[in-house]
Coordinates of C-alpha atoms and ligand atoms in Angstrom, one line a residue:
Chain A
M1 CA 61.1 47.2 -94.3
L2 CA 58.3 47.3 -91.8
R3 CA 55.6 49.8 -91.9
V4 CA 52.9 49.9 -89.2
E5 CA 50.0 52.3 -89.6
N6 CA 47.2 53.2 -87.2
L7 CA 47.6 49.8 -85.5
T8 CA 44.9 49.5 -82.8
K9 CA 44.0 46.7 -80.5
R10 CA 40.8 46.7 -78.4
F11 CA 40.0 44.2 -75.7
S12 CA 36.2 44.3 -75.4
G13 CA 36.1 48.1 -75.2
F14 CA 39.5 48.6 -73.5
V15 CA 42.1 50.1 -75.9
A16 CA 45.4 48.5 -75.4
V17 CA 47.0 49.9 -78.4
N18 CA 45.7 53.1 -80.0
R19 CA 46.5 54.1 -83.6
I20 CA 50.2 53.8 -83.5
S21 CA 52.2 54.2 -86.5
F22 CA 56.0 53.7 -87.1
A23 CA 58.4 52.6 -89.8
L24 CA 61.7 50.5 -89.7
E25 CA 64.5 50.7 -91.9
Q26 CA 66.5 47.7 -92.9
G27 CA 69.3 46.9 -90.4
E28 CA 68.0 49.2 -87.8
I29 CA 67.5 48.6 -84.0
L30 CA 64.4 50.1 -82.7
G31 CA 63.9 50.5 -79.0
L32 CA 60.3 50.2 -77.9
I33 CA 59.9 51.6 -74.4
G34 CA 57.0 52.2 -72.0
P35 CA 55.8 51.5 -68.5
N36 CA 53.9 48.4 -67.4
G37 CA 50.7 47.9 -69.4
S38 CA 51.5 50.4 -72.1
G39 CA 51.0 48.0 -75.0
K40 CA 54.4 46.8 -76.0
S41 CA 53.6 43.2 -75.9
T42 CA 50.3 43.7 -77.4
T43 CA 51.9 45.4 -80.4
F44 CA 54.4 42.5 -80.7
N45 CA 51.6 40.0 -80.6
M46 CA 49.8 41.8 -83.4
I47 CA 52.8 41.9 -85.7
A48 CA 53.6 38.3 -84.8
G49 CA 50.1 37.1 -85.6
L50 CA 49.2 36.0 -82.2
L51 CA 46.6 38.8 -81.9
K52 CA 44.4 40.1 -84.7
P53 CA 44.6 43.9 -85.0
S54 CA 41.3 45.6 -84.5
E55 CA 42.4 48.2 -86.9
G56 CA 45.4 49.3 -88.9
S57 CA 47.8 47.8 -91.2
I58 CA 51.2 46.1 -90.9
R59 CA 53.3 45.9 -94.1
L60 CA 56.5 43.9 -94.3
E61 CA 58.4 44.9 -97.4
G62 CA 55.3 46.3 -98.9
R63 CA 53.1 43.2 -98.2
E64 CA 50.3 43.4 -95.9
I65 CA 50.7 40.7 -93.0
G66 CA 48.2 42.1 -90.5
G67 CA 46.0 39.2 -89.3
L68 CA 48.1 36.4 -90.8
A69 CA 48.6 33.2 -88.6
P70 CA 51.7 33.0 -86.5
I71 CA 53.2 30.4 -88.8
E72 CA 52.9 32.5 -91.9
I73 CA 54.4 35.4 -90.0
C74 CA 57.3 33.2 -89.0
H75 CA 57.7 31.9 -92.5
S76 CA 57.7 35.4 -93.9
G77 CA 60.8 36.3 -91.9
I78 CA 59.7 37.6 -88.5
G79 CA 61.0 35.9 -85.4
R80 CA 59.8 36.8 -81.9
T81 CA 60.5 36.0 -78.3
F82 CA 58.0 35.9 -75.5
Q83 CA 58.3 38.3 -72.6
I84 CA 57.9 35.4 -70.2
P85 CA 59.8 32.5 -71.7
R86 CA 57.8 29.6 -73.1
P87 CA 60.3 26.8 -73.7
F88 CA 59.4 23.3 -74.9
K89 CA 60.3 21.5 -71.6
Q90 CA 60.1 18.1 -73.0
L91 CA 62.9 18.8 -75.5
T92 CA 66.5 19.5 -74.7
I93 CA 67.9 23.0 -75.1
L94 CA 69.5 22.0 -78.4
D95 CA 66.3 20.4 -79.7
N96 CA 64.1 23.5 -78.8
V97 CA 66.3 25.5 -81.2
V98 CA 66.6 22.7 -83.8
T99 CA 62.8 22.6 -84.0
A100 CA 62.7 26.4 -84.6
A101 CA 65.4 26.1 -87.3
F102 CA 63.6 23.0 -88.9
Y103 CA 60.1 24.3 -89.0
G104 CA 60.7 28.1 -88.8
Q105 CA 61.9 28.8 -92.3
R106 CA 60.1 29.1 -95.6
G107 CA 60.8 26.0 -97.7
S108 CA 62.2 22.9 -96.3
V109 CA 65.5 22.7 -94.5
S110 CA 67.4 19.4 -94.0
R111 CA 67.9 18.2 -90.5
A112 CA 71.6 18.5 -90.8
K113 CA 71.3 22.1 -91.7
A114 CA 68.7 22.8 -89.0
L115 CA 71.3 21.3 -86.4
D116 CA 74.0 23.6 -87.8
Q117 CA 71.8 26.6 -87.5
A118 CA 70.6 25.7 -84.1
E119 CA 74.2 25.4 -82.9
E120 CA 75.0 28.7 -84.4
A121 CA 72.1 30.5 -82.7
L122 CA 73.0 29.0 -79.4
T123 CA 76.5 30.0 -79.7
L124 CA 75.4 33.5 -80.7
V125 CA 73.4 34.0 -77.5
G126 CA 76.0 32.2 -75.4
L127 CA 74.3 29.0 -74.5
P128 CA 75.8 25.6 -74.6
T129 CA 75.4 23.4 -77.7
D130 CA 75.6 20.2 -75.7
P131 CA 72.8 17.9 -76.9
Q132 CA 72.1 16.6 -73.5
A133 CA 71.5 19.9 -71.7
E134 CA 68.1 20.2 -70.4
V135 CA 65.8 23.2 -70.3
A136 CA 65.4 22.6 -66.5
S137 CA 69.0 23.4 -66.0
L138 CA 68.4 27.0 -67.2
G139 CA 67.8 29.9 -64.9
A140 CA 65.7 33.0 -65.7
A141 CA 68.5 34.6 -67.8
G142 CA 69.2 31.4 -69.5
L143 CA 65.5 31.0 -70.5
K144 CA 65.5 34.4 -72.0
K145 CA 68.7 33.4 -74.0
L146 CA 66.8 30.4 -75.2
E147 CA 64.0 32.4 -76.3
L148 CA 66.3 34.5 -78.4
A149 CA 68.2 31.5 -79.9
R150 CA 64.9 29.9 -80.9
A151 CA 63.8 33.1 -82.7
I152 CA 67.2 33.6 -84.3
A153 CA 67.2 30.0 -85.6
T154 CA 64.2 30.7 -87.7
Q155 CA 66.6 32.9 -89.6
P156 CA 64.3 36.0 -89.4
R157 CA 65.0 39.3 -91.2
L158 CA 63.1 41.1 -88.5
L159 CA 63.5 40.1 -84.8
L160 CA 61.0 41.1 -82.2
A161 CA 62.6 40.7 -78.9
D162 CA 60.4 41.3 -75.8
E163 CA 63.0 41.6 -73.2
S164 CA 61.2 43.7 -70.6
L165 CA 62.0 41.5 -67.8
G166 CA 62.9 43.8 -65.2
G167 CA 65.1 42.8 -62.4
L168 CA 68.3 42.8 -64.6
D169 CA 71.2 44.4 -62.9
E170 CA 73.7 46.8 -64.5
T171 CA 76.0 44.0 -65.7
E172 CA 73.3 41.9 -67.1
M173 CA 71.8 44.9 -69.0
N174 CA 75.2 45.6 -70.4
A175 CA 75.6 42.0 -71.4
A176 CA 72.1 42.2 -73.1
A177 CA 73.1 45.3 -75.0
D178 CA 76.3 43.8 -76.2
M179 CA 74.4 40.6 -77.3
L180 CA 72.0 42.8 -79.2
N181 CA 74.6 44.5 -81.1
H182 CA 76.4 41.2 -81.7
I183 CA 73.3 39.6 -83.2
R184 CA 72.7 42.5 -85.5
R185 CA 76.3 42.5 -86.7
E186 CA 76.4 38.7 -87.2
K187 CA 73.1 38.2 -88.7
N188 CA 72.5 41.5 -90.3
I189 CA 68.8 41.6 -89.1
T190 CA 66.5 44.3 -88.2
I191 CA 65.5 44.4 -84.6
I192 CA 62.7 45.8 -82.4
W193 CA 63.7 45.5 -78.7
V194 CA 61.2 46.0 -76.1
E195 CA 62.2 47.4 -72.7
H196 CA 60.5 48.9 -69.7
I197 CA 63.2 51.3 -69.0
M198 CA 65.7 53.1 -71.1
G199 CA 68.9 52.2 -69.3
V200 CA 72.0 50.8 -71.0
L201 CA 70.1 49.6 -74.1
M202 CA 69.7 53.1 -75.3
R203 CA 73.4 52.8 -76.0
V204 CA 72.7 50.4 -79.0
V205 CA 69.3 51.3 -80.4
D206 CA 69.2 53.6 -83.3
R207 CA 65.8 55.0 -82.6
A208 CA 63.4 54.8 -79.8
I209 CA 59.6 54.9 -79.5
V210 CA 57.9 55.5 -76.2
L211 CA 54.4 54.1 -75.6
D212 CA 52.1 55.1 -72.8
H213 CA 48.5 53.8 -72.4
G214 CA 48.6 52.4 -75.9
E215 CA 49.6 55.6 -77.6
K216 CA 52.9 56.6 -79.1
I217 CA 54.0 59.6 -77.1
F218 CA 57.6 60.0 -78.4
E219 CA 59.6 58.9 -81.4
G220 CA 63.3 60.0 -81.9
L221 CA 66.9 59.4 -81.1
P222 CA 67.8 57.7 -77.9
R223 CA 69.6 60.8 -76.6
E224 CA 66.5 62.9 -77.1
V225 CA 64.3 60.5 -75.2
A226 CA 65.3 61.4 -71.8
R227 CA 64.9 65.1 -72.5
D228 CA 61.3 64.9 -73.8
P229 CA 58.9 66.5 -71.4
R230 CA 56.1 64.0 -72.0
V231 CA 58.5 61.0 -71.3
I232 CA 59.7 62.6 -68.2
E233 CA 56.2 63.1 -67.1
I234 CA 55.2 59.5 -67.3
Y235 CA 58.3 58.3 -65.8
L236 CA 58.4 60.9 -63.1
G237 CA 58.7 59.5 -59.7
S238 CA 59.7 56.1 -61.2
E239 CA 63.1 54.9 -60.2
K240 CA 63.2 52.7 -63.3
I241 CA 64.5 55.5 -65.6
T242 CA 68.1 56.2 -65.6
F243 CA 68.7 59.4 -67.6
D244 CA 72.5 59.3 -67.3
E245 CA 72.8 56.1 -69.2
A246 CA 70.4 57.3 -71.9
R247 CA 72.5 60.3 -72.4
S248 CA 75.7 58.7 -73.7
Chain B
M1 CA 75.0 -1.9 -73.3
D2 CA 73.9 -1.5 -76.9
T3 CA 70.1 -1.9 -77.0
R4 CA 70.4 -3.3 -80.6
I5 CA 72.2 -6.4 -79.3
W6 CA 69.6 -6.8 -76.7
G7 CA 66.9 -6.3 -79.2
G8 CA 68.4 -8.9 -81.5
I9 CA 68.6 -11.4 -78.6
G10 CA 65.0 -10.7 -77.6
I11 CA 63.7 -11.2 -81.1
A12 CA 65.6 -14.4 -81.6
A13 CA 64.4 -15.7 -78.3
L14 CA 60.8 -14.8 -79.2
A15 CA 61.2 -16.4 -82.6
V16 CA 62.1 -19.9 -81.1
V17 CA 59.2 -19.8 -78.6
P18 CA 56.9 -22.0 -80.7
L19 CA 59.5 -24.6 -81.1
L20 CA 59.7 -25.1 -77.4
G21 CA 56.5 -27.2 -77.5
L22 CA 54.4 -24.8 -75.4
G23 CA 50.8 -25.9 -74.9
N24 CA 48.1 -24.2 -76.9
Y25 CA 47.1 -22.2 -73.8
H26 CA 50.4 -20.6 -73.3
L27 CA 50.9 -19.9 -77.0
H28 CA 47.4 -18.3 -76.9
L29 CA 48.5 -16.1 -74.0
L30 CA 51.7 -15.0 -76.0
I31 CA 49.7 -14.3 -79.2
T32 CA 47.2 -12.2 -77.1
V33 CA 50.0 -10.2 -75.5
L34 CA 51.5 -9.5 -78.9
I35 CA 48.1 -8.5 -80.5
W36 CA 47.2 -6.1 -77.6
G37 CA 50.9 -5.0 -77.1
F38 CA 50.7 -3.8 -80.8
V39 CA 47.3 -2.1 -80.1
Y40 CA 48.6 -0.4 -77.1
T41 CA 51.7 0.8 -78.7
S42 CA 49.5 2.3 -81.5
W43 CA 47.5 4.2 -78.9
S44 CA 50.8 5.4 -77.0
I45 CA 52.4 6.6 -80.2
M46 CA 50.1 9.6 -79.9
G47 CA 49.1 9.4 -76.3
R48 CA 52.7 10.2 -75.3
F49 CA 52.2 13.6 -76.6
G50 CA 49.3 14.4 -74.3
M51 CA 46.7 13.6 -76.8
V52 CA 44.6 11.2 -74.6
S53 CA 42.0 9.4 -76.8
L54 CA 39.3 7.6 -74.9
G55 CA 37.9 6.4 -78.2
H56 CA 40.4 4.1 -79.9
G57 CA 37.8 1.4 -79.7
A58 CA 36.4 3.2 -82.8
F59 CA 39.4 2.3 -84.9
L60 CA 39.7 -1.2 -83.4
G61 CA 36.0 -1.7 -84.3
V62 CA 36.5 -0.4 -87.9
G63 CA 39.4 -2.8 -88.3
A64 CA 37.5 -5.8 -87.0
Y65 CA 34.3 -5.2 -88.7
V66 CA 35.2 -3.8 -92.1
A67 CA 37.7 -6.6 -92.6
T68 CA 35.3 -9.4 -91.5
M69 CA 32.3 -8.0 -93.3
L70 CA 34.1 -7.6 -96.5
W71 CA 35.4 -11.1 -96.2
N72 CA 32.1 -12.7 -95.1
T73 CA 29.8 -11.0 -97.7
M74 CA 32.2 -10.5 -100.7
G75 CA 35.0 -13.0 -100.0
L76 CA 37.5 -10.1 -100.2
T77 CA 40.9 -11.1 -99.0
P78 CA 41.9 -9.4 -95.7
W79 CA 45.1 -8.4 -97.6
V80 CA 42.8 -5.9 -99.4
S81 CA 40.1 -5.4 -96.8
I82 CA 42.6 -4.5 -94.0
P83 CA 44.0 -1.5 -96.0
V84 CA 40.5 -0.5 -96.9
A85 CA 39.7 -0.4 -93.2
M86 CA 42.8 1.5 -92.4
L87 CA 41.7 4.0 -95.0
V88 CA 38.3 4.2 -93.4
S89 CA 39.7 4.8 -89.9
M90 CA 42.2 7.4 -91.3
A91 CA 39.3 9.3 -93.0
M92 CA 37.3 9.1 -89.6
A93 CA 40.5 10.4 -87.8
L94 CA 40.7 13.3 -90.2
L95 CA 37.0 14.1 -89.9
V96 CA 37.0 14.3 -86.1
G97 CA 40.6 15.3 -85.7
Y98 CA 40.8 18.3 -88.0
P99 CA 38.1 20.4 -86.2
C100 CA 39.5 19.4 -82.9
F101 CA 43.0 20.5 -83.6
R102 CA 42.1 23.5 -85.6
F103 CA 40.0 24.8 -82.8
R104 CA 42.3 23.6 -80.1
I105 CA 40.2 21.2 -78.5
V106 CA 42.8 19.5 -76.2
G107 CA 43.0 17.7 -73.0
H108 CA 39.7 16.6 -71.4
Y109 CA 37.8 18.0 -74.2
F110 CA 39.7 16.0 -76.7
A111 CA 39.3 13.0 -74.6
L112 CA 35.4 13.5 -74.6
V113 CA 35.2 14.0 -78.3
T114 CA 37.2 10.7 -78.9
L115 CA 35.0 9.1 -76.2
A116 CA 31.9 10.0 -78.3
L117 CA 33.5 8.7 -81.4
G118 CA 34.1 5.3 -79.8
E119 CA 30.4 5.1 -78.8
V120 CA 29.2 6.2 -82.3
V121 CA 31.0 3.4 -83.9
R122 CA 29.8 0.9 -81.2
L123 CA 26.2 2.0 -81.6
T124 CA 26.6 2.0 -85.5
I125 CA 27.7 -1.7 -85.3
V126 CA 24.8 -2.6 -82.9
G127 CA 22.4 -0.6 -85.1
L128 CA 23.4 -2.3 -88.4
R129 CA 22.1 -5.6 -86.9
D130 CA 21.3 -7.1 -90.2
Q131 CA 24.8 -6.7 -91.4
T132 CA 26.9 -7.1 -88.2
G133 CA 24.9 -9.4 -86.1
G134 CA 24.3 -6.5 -83.6
S135 CA 25.3 -7.2 -80.1
L136 CA 25.4 -10.9 -80.7
G137 CA 28.5 -10.3 -82.7
M138 CA 29.7 -12.2 -85.8
T139 CA 31.9 -15.0 -86.8
V140 CA 34.6 -14.8 -89.4
T141 CA 33.7 -17.3 -92.0
G142 CA 36.3 -20.0 -91.9
V143 CA 38.1 -21.5 -94.9
P144 CA 37.2 -25.2 -95.1
E145 CA 40.9 -26.3 -95.1
G146 CA 41.5 -24.3 -91.9
T147 CA 44.6 -22.5 -93.0
S148 CA 44.8 -20.1 -96.0
F149 CA 47.4 -17.5 -96.6
L150 CA 45.0 -15.6 -98.8
A151 CA 42.3 -15.5 -96.0
L152 CA 45.0 -14.8 -93.3
Q153 CA 43.6 -17.7 -91.4
F154 CA 45.9 -20.2 -89.7
G155 CA 44.6 -23.2 -88.1
D156 CA 48.0 -23.7 -86.5
R157 CA 48.6 -21.4 -83.5
A158 CA 52.4 -21.4 -84.1
T159 CA 51.9 -19.7 -87.6
F160 CA 49.7 -17.1 -86.1
F161 CA 52.2 -16.4 -83.4
Y162 CA 54.8 -15.4 -86.1
V163 CA 52.1 -13.2 -87.9
A164 CA 51.4 -11.5 -84.5
L165 CA 55.1 -11.2 -83.8
L166 CA 55.8 -9.5 -87.1
V167 CA 53.0 -7.1 -86.6
W168 CA 54.1 -6.3 -83.0
L169 CA 57.7 -5.7 -84.1
G170 CA 56.4 -3.4 -86.8
G171 CA 54.6 -1.4 -84.2
L172 CA 57.9 -1.1 -82.2
V173 CA 59.7 -0.1 -85.3
I174 CA 57.1 2.6 -86.1
W175 CA 57.3 3.8 -82.4
R176 CA 61.1 4.2 -82.9
L177 CA 60.8 5.9 -86.2
V178 CA 58.4 8.5 -84.7
D179 CA 60.6 8.9 -81.7
R180 CA 63.6 9.8 -83.9
S181 CA 61.6 11.9 -86.3
M182 CA 61.2 15.7 -86.5
L183 CA 57.6 15.0 -86.0
R184 CA 58.2 14.2 -82.5
Y185 CA 59.8 17.6 -82.0
A186 CA 56.9 19.3 -83.5
L187 CA 54.4 17.3 -81.2
E188 CA 56.5 17.7 -78.0
A189 CA 56.6 21.5 -78.7
S190 CA 52.8 21.5 -79.6
S191 CA 51.8 19.6 -76.5
E192 CA 53.8 22.1 -74.4
D193 CA 52.7 25.4 -75.9
E194 CA 50.7 25.7 -79.2
D195 CA 51.3 29.4 -79.5
A196 CA 55.0 29.1 -79.0
A197 CA 55.2 26.2 -81.3
A198 CA 53.3 28.0 -84.0
S199 CA 55.6 31.1 -83.5
V200 CA 58.6 29.0 -84.5
G201 CA 56.7 27.8 -87.6
V202 CA 55.2 24.4 -86.3
N203 CA 52.1 23.6 -88.1
V204 CA 50.4 22.2 -84.9
T205 CA 47.2 21.0 -86.7
R206 CA 49.1 19.1 -89.3
A207 CA 51.5 17.5 -86.8
K208 CA 48.6 16.2 -84.7
L209 CA 46.6 15.1 -87.6
M210 CA 49.6 13.1 -88.9
I211 CA 50.2 11.3 -85.6
L212 CA 46.4 10.6 -85.1
M213 CA 46.1 9.2 -88.6
I214 CA 49.3 6.9 -87.9
S215 CA 47.8 5.8 -84.7
A216 CA 44.3 5.2 -86.1
A217 CA 45.6 3.2 -89.0
M218 CA 47.8 1.0 -86.7
T219 CA 45.0 0.4 -84.2
T220 CA 42.7 -0.7 -87.1
L221 CA 45.2 -3.3 -88.2
G222 CA 45.3 -4.5 -84.6
G223 CA 41.5 -4.8 -84.6
A224 CA 41.6 -6.7 -87.9
L225 CA 44.4 -9.0 -86.6
Y226 CA 42.4 -9.7 -83.4
A227 CA 39.3 -10.7 -85.5
Q228 CA 41.4 -13.0 -87.7
Y229 CA 42.8 -14.6 -84.6
Q230 CA 39.6 -14.9 -82.5
M231 CA 37.4 -15.6 -85.6
Y232 CA 34.7 -14.0 -83.6
I233 CA 34.0 -10.4 -82.8
N234 CA 31.3 -8.5 -80.9
P235 CA 30.8 -4.7 -80.4
E236 CA 31.8 -4.9 -76.8
T237 CA 35.1 -6.6 -77.2
V238 CA 36.3 -4.4 -80.2
S239 CA 34.7 -1.0 -79.8
G240 CA 33.0 1.2 -77.2
I241 CA 34.0 2.6 -73.9
A242 CA 35.2 -0.5 -72.1
I243 CA 37.9 -1.5 -74.6
S244 CA 38.9 2.1 -75.1
L245 CA 39.4 2.5 -71.4
Q246 CA 41.3 -0.8 -71.3
I247 CA 43.7 0.4 -73.8
V248 CA 44.3 3.6 -71.7
F249 CA 44.7 1.6 -68.6
A250 CA 47.1 -0.9 -70.0
V251 CA 49.4 1.9 -71.5
I252 CA 49.5 3.9 -68.3
A253 CA 50.2 0.9 -66.2
G254 CA 52.9 -0.3 -68.5
G255 CA 54.5 2.9 -69.2
L256 CA 53.3 5.7 -71.7
F257 CA 56.8 7.2 -72.5
T258 CA 58.9 3.9 -73.2
Q259 CA 58.9 1.8 -76.3
L260 CA 58.2 -1.4 -74.5
G261 CA 55.8 0.2 -71.9
P262 CA 52.6 -0.7 -73.8
T263 CA 53.7 -4.3 -74.2
V264 CA 54.4 -4.6 -70.5
G265 CA 51.0 -3.2 -70.1
A266 CA 49.6 -5.9 -72.2
V267 CA 51.3 -8.6 -70.1
F268 CA 50.1 -6.9 -66.9
T269 CA 46.5 -6.5 -68.0
L270 CA 46.4 -10.2 -69.3
L271 CA 47.8 -11.6 -66.1
L272 CA 45.2 -9.5 -64.2
A273 CA 42.5 -10.7 -66.3
E274 CA 43.6 -14.3 -66.2
T275 CA 44.0 -14.1 -62.3
L276 CA 40.5 -12.6 -62.0
R277 CA 39.0 -15.2 -64.4
V278 CA 40.6 -18.2 -62.5
T279 CA 39.7 -16.8 -59.1
F280 CA 36.2 -15.7 -59.7
G281 CA 35.2 -17.5 -62.8
H282 CA 32.8 -15.9 -65.3
D283 CA 30.1 -15.2 -62.8
I284 CA 31.1 -11.7 -61.7
H285 CA 30.5 -9.5 -64.6
G286 CA 31.9 -6.0 -64.5
L287 CA 34.3 -6.7 -61.7
D288 CA 37.2 -6.5 -64.1
G289 CA 36.1 -3.1 -65.1
T290 CA 35.8 -1.9 -61.6
I291 CA 39.3 -3.3 -60.7
Y292 CA 40.7 -1.7 -63.8
G293 CA 39.3 1.6 -62.8
L294 CA 40.6 1.4 -59.3
L295 CA 44.1 0.3 -60.3
L296 CA 44.1 3.1 -63.0
V297 CA 43.6 5.6 -60.3
L298 CA 46.3 4.1 -58.2
F299 CA 48.8 4.0 -61.1
I300 CA 48.1 7.6 -62.0
I301 CA 48.7 8.7 -58.4
Y302 CA 51.7 6.4 -57.4
M303 CA 53.2 5.4 -60.7
P304 CA 52.6 7.9 -63.3
K305 CA 55.5 6.7 -65.4
G306 CA 54.0 3.1 -65.3
I307 CA 55.8 -0.1 -64.6
T308 CA 58.6 0.3 -67.2
G309 CA 59.1 4.0 -66.3
S310 CA 59.5 3.2 -62.7
I311 CA 61.8 0.3 -63.1
M312 CA 64.0 2.5 -65.4
A313 CA 64.0 5.4 -63.0
G314 CA 64.9 2.8 -60.2
L315 CA 67.7 1.4 -62.3
S316 CA 69.3 4.7 -63.2
K317 CA 69.1 5.7 -59.5
R318 CA 71.0 2.6 -58.6
R319 CA 73.6 3.2 -61.2
R320 CA 74.2 6.7 -59.9
P321 CA 74.2 6.3 -56.2
N322 CA 74.0 10.0 -55.5
P323 CA 71.5 11.2 -58.1
A324 CA 71.6 15.0 -58.5
A325 CA 68.9 16.6 -56.6
A326 CA 65.9 17.4 -58.8
P327 CA 66.5 21.0 -60.2
A328 CA 64.5 23.6 -58.3
E329 CA 61.4 24.8 -60.0
Ligands
LIG401 N1 44.3 39.3 -73.8 C1 44.1 40.5 -73.2 N2 42.8 40.7 -72.7 C2 42.4 41.9 -72.1 N3 43.4 42.8 -71.8 C3 44.7 42.7 -72.2 C4 45.1 41.4 -72.9 N4 46.4 41.4 -73.1 C5 46.9 42.7 -72.7 N5 45.8 43.3 -72.1 C6 45.9 44.7 -71.4 O1 46.5 45.5 -72.5 C7 47.3 46.5 -71.9 C8 48.6 46.4 -72.5 O2 49.3 45.2 -72.2 P1 50.7 44.8 -72.7 O3 51.0 43.4 -72.3 O4 50.8 45.0 -74.2 O5 51.6 45.8 -72.0 P2 53.2 45.9 -72.0 O6 53.5 47.2 -72.5 O7 53.9 44.7 -72.7 O8 53.5 45.9 -70.4 P3 54.7 45.1 -69.6 O9 55.8 46.1 -69.6 O10 54.1 45.0 -68.2 O11 55.0 43.9 -70.3 C9 47.4 46.1 -70.4 O12 46.5 46.9 -69.7 C10 46.9 44.7 -70.3 O13 46.1 44.5 -69.1
LIG402 MG1 54.9 43.2 -72.1

């Protein structure tokens, strides 16, 4: 459904993403992994329209979408989360998501429908649908869930989830993996899930891509990732990788 | 308590005011509060979303001058010329707003652009001396009989009070409609984070243009109403920096985020101006501006929610004796 070819981003000479190509099948979960600064968020931002690609093409179901504005990307069925949550603090939790449901879909949606869809999205990520609940009441994990709920409420066919937060413990990682699976099952959407580390999430992704210094150094099944010599090399000495979990 | 009941009681109380046999002076003060309360509400309708305009005098000036000039030269009834003036203002808002919002001119830069707009309108009025009377101002040609519905002139203050009351109420209704609309969501989102708003499909430029045009049209009506009431306008009182800043001051003093805040601001500025006038007379020019400026700084520092915001915060604190501690950042 999504085909990325030779995607490149240069920031005044510095190449953040270098000619990466990959394709996504309908209903798939793709894990996009790589150490800090390897170009994961930059790739997302190009797909989501926040950054214009320097080169390359992005096609969604055959249609070129590279360089379109974020609104158009959103309306063509791609939802995204931000790595560092960017909630609308003046609005309640529910209204954050209602806004996304109301404005995020192609064609107009009634307010009542937007409210239904917002409640559904909040329930899916496990946040309260209480209309009074304020964003200020959320902790770091809650804010990440709100990001997800907002993206899901736009009813995307493709979800770009930039979840590389780090600092998640084992239980939280497991919960995140379960949620991911749940979302895919419930909404039948295709997902690209960004992570620093392989960890538990490798359990649920169908395929993984590893980036390093803006280049794709690996693409394959999750169980192959941890055995790849190049991947081992970039993560060598890094405690972030947990091969055991990736093997299962 | 149901705010609707209080609203009904409030409106009924206001409606009988002219029957109380108030003197002309007090009726004049009330009408002034209503007109300016409406103008301030018009500003706050967009100001509350962080779109701080320092140039609303431009729209006020267009309202006052377009309506007056069309009436004086062509005898065009204000019922037609006011909508014309509103369209002129909305076109102006579009012309200035579109590039601003498209290229993300926000905050101080947006304020500076609007500041310039206000000055351009003032200088235009001064420059078109032959048509506008320049800095001497111009008088609205009165109808011989003193009162004419068609000319929107009412010799009788009480009648004008009702006109002003209706317009002011209309302003509050629009405030409430915006407050309950999805446009508010779009604007709250945009004022927080334009990229995040766009990423969930909000058309930031369009949302901002809409609220700017609503605000501009309302302010224009306020300017025209002011002209019809005073029957005399000059560039200083209806356009330019001084009046634009007074609008900002009044709204911030009264309360930017509540429906009645701007009206409280109108009461406050009027009382202040009257006190200064009575105490110092007309001799000390510019003193009021200085005092406004000083107070504005004090308000921004010590009472950022304005008078109404602070009172409401105080009330809710008293209702809940042990307010939950502010959530940690
Ligand atoms: N707007 C920008 N201007 C200049 N350089 C940038 C910009 N955005 C990102 N970069 C650089 O591009 C590289 C890739 O950044 P990116 O945010 O895509 O990495 P990432 O893989 O998401 O890392 P992390 O895991 O830390 O989130 C980094 O070296 C970063 O400093
Ligand atoms: Mg990143």
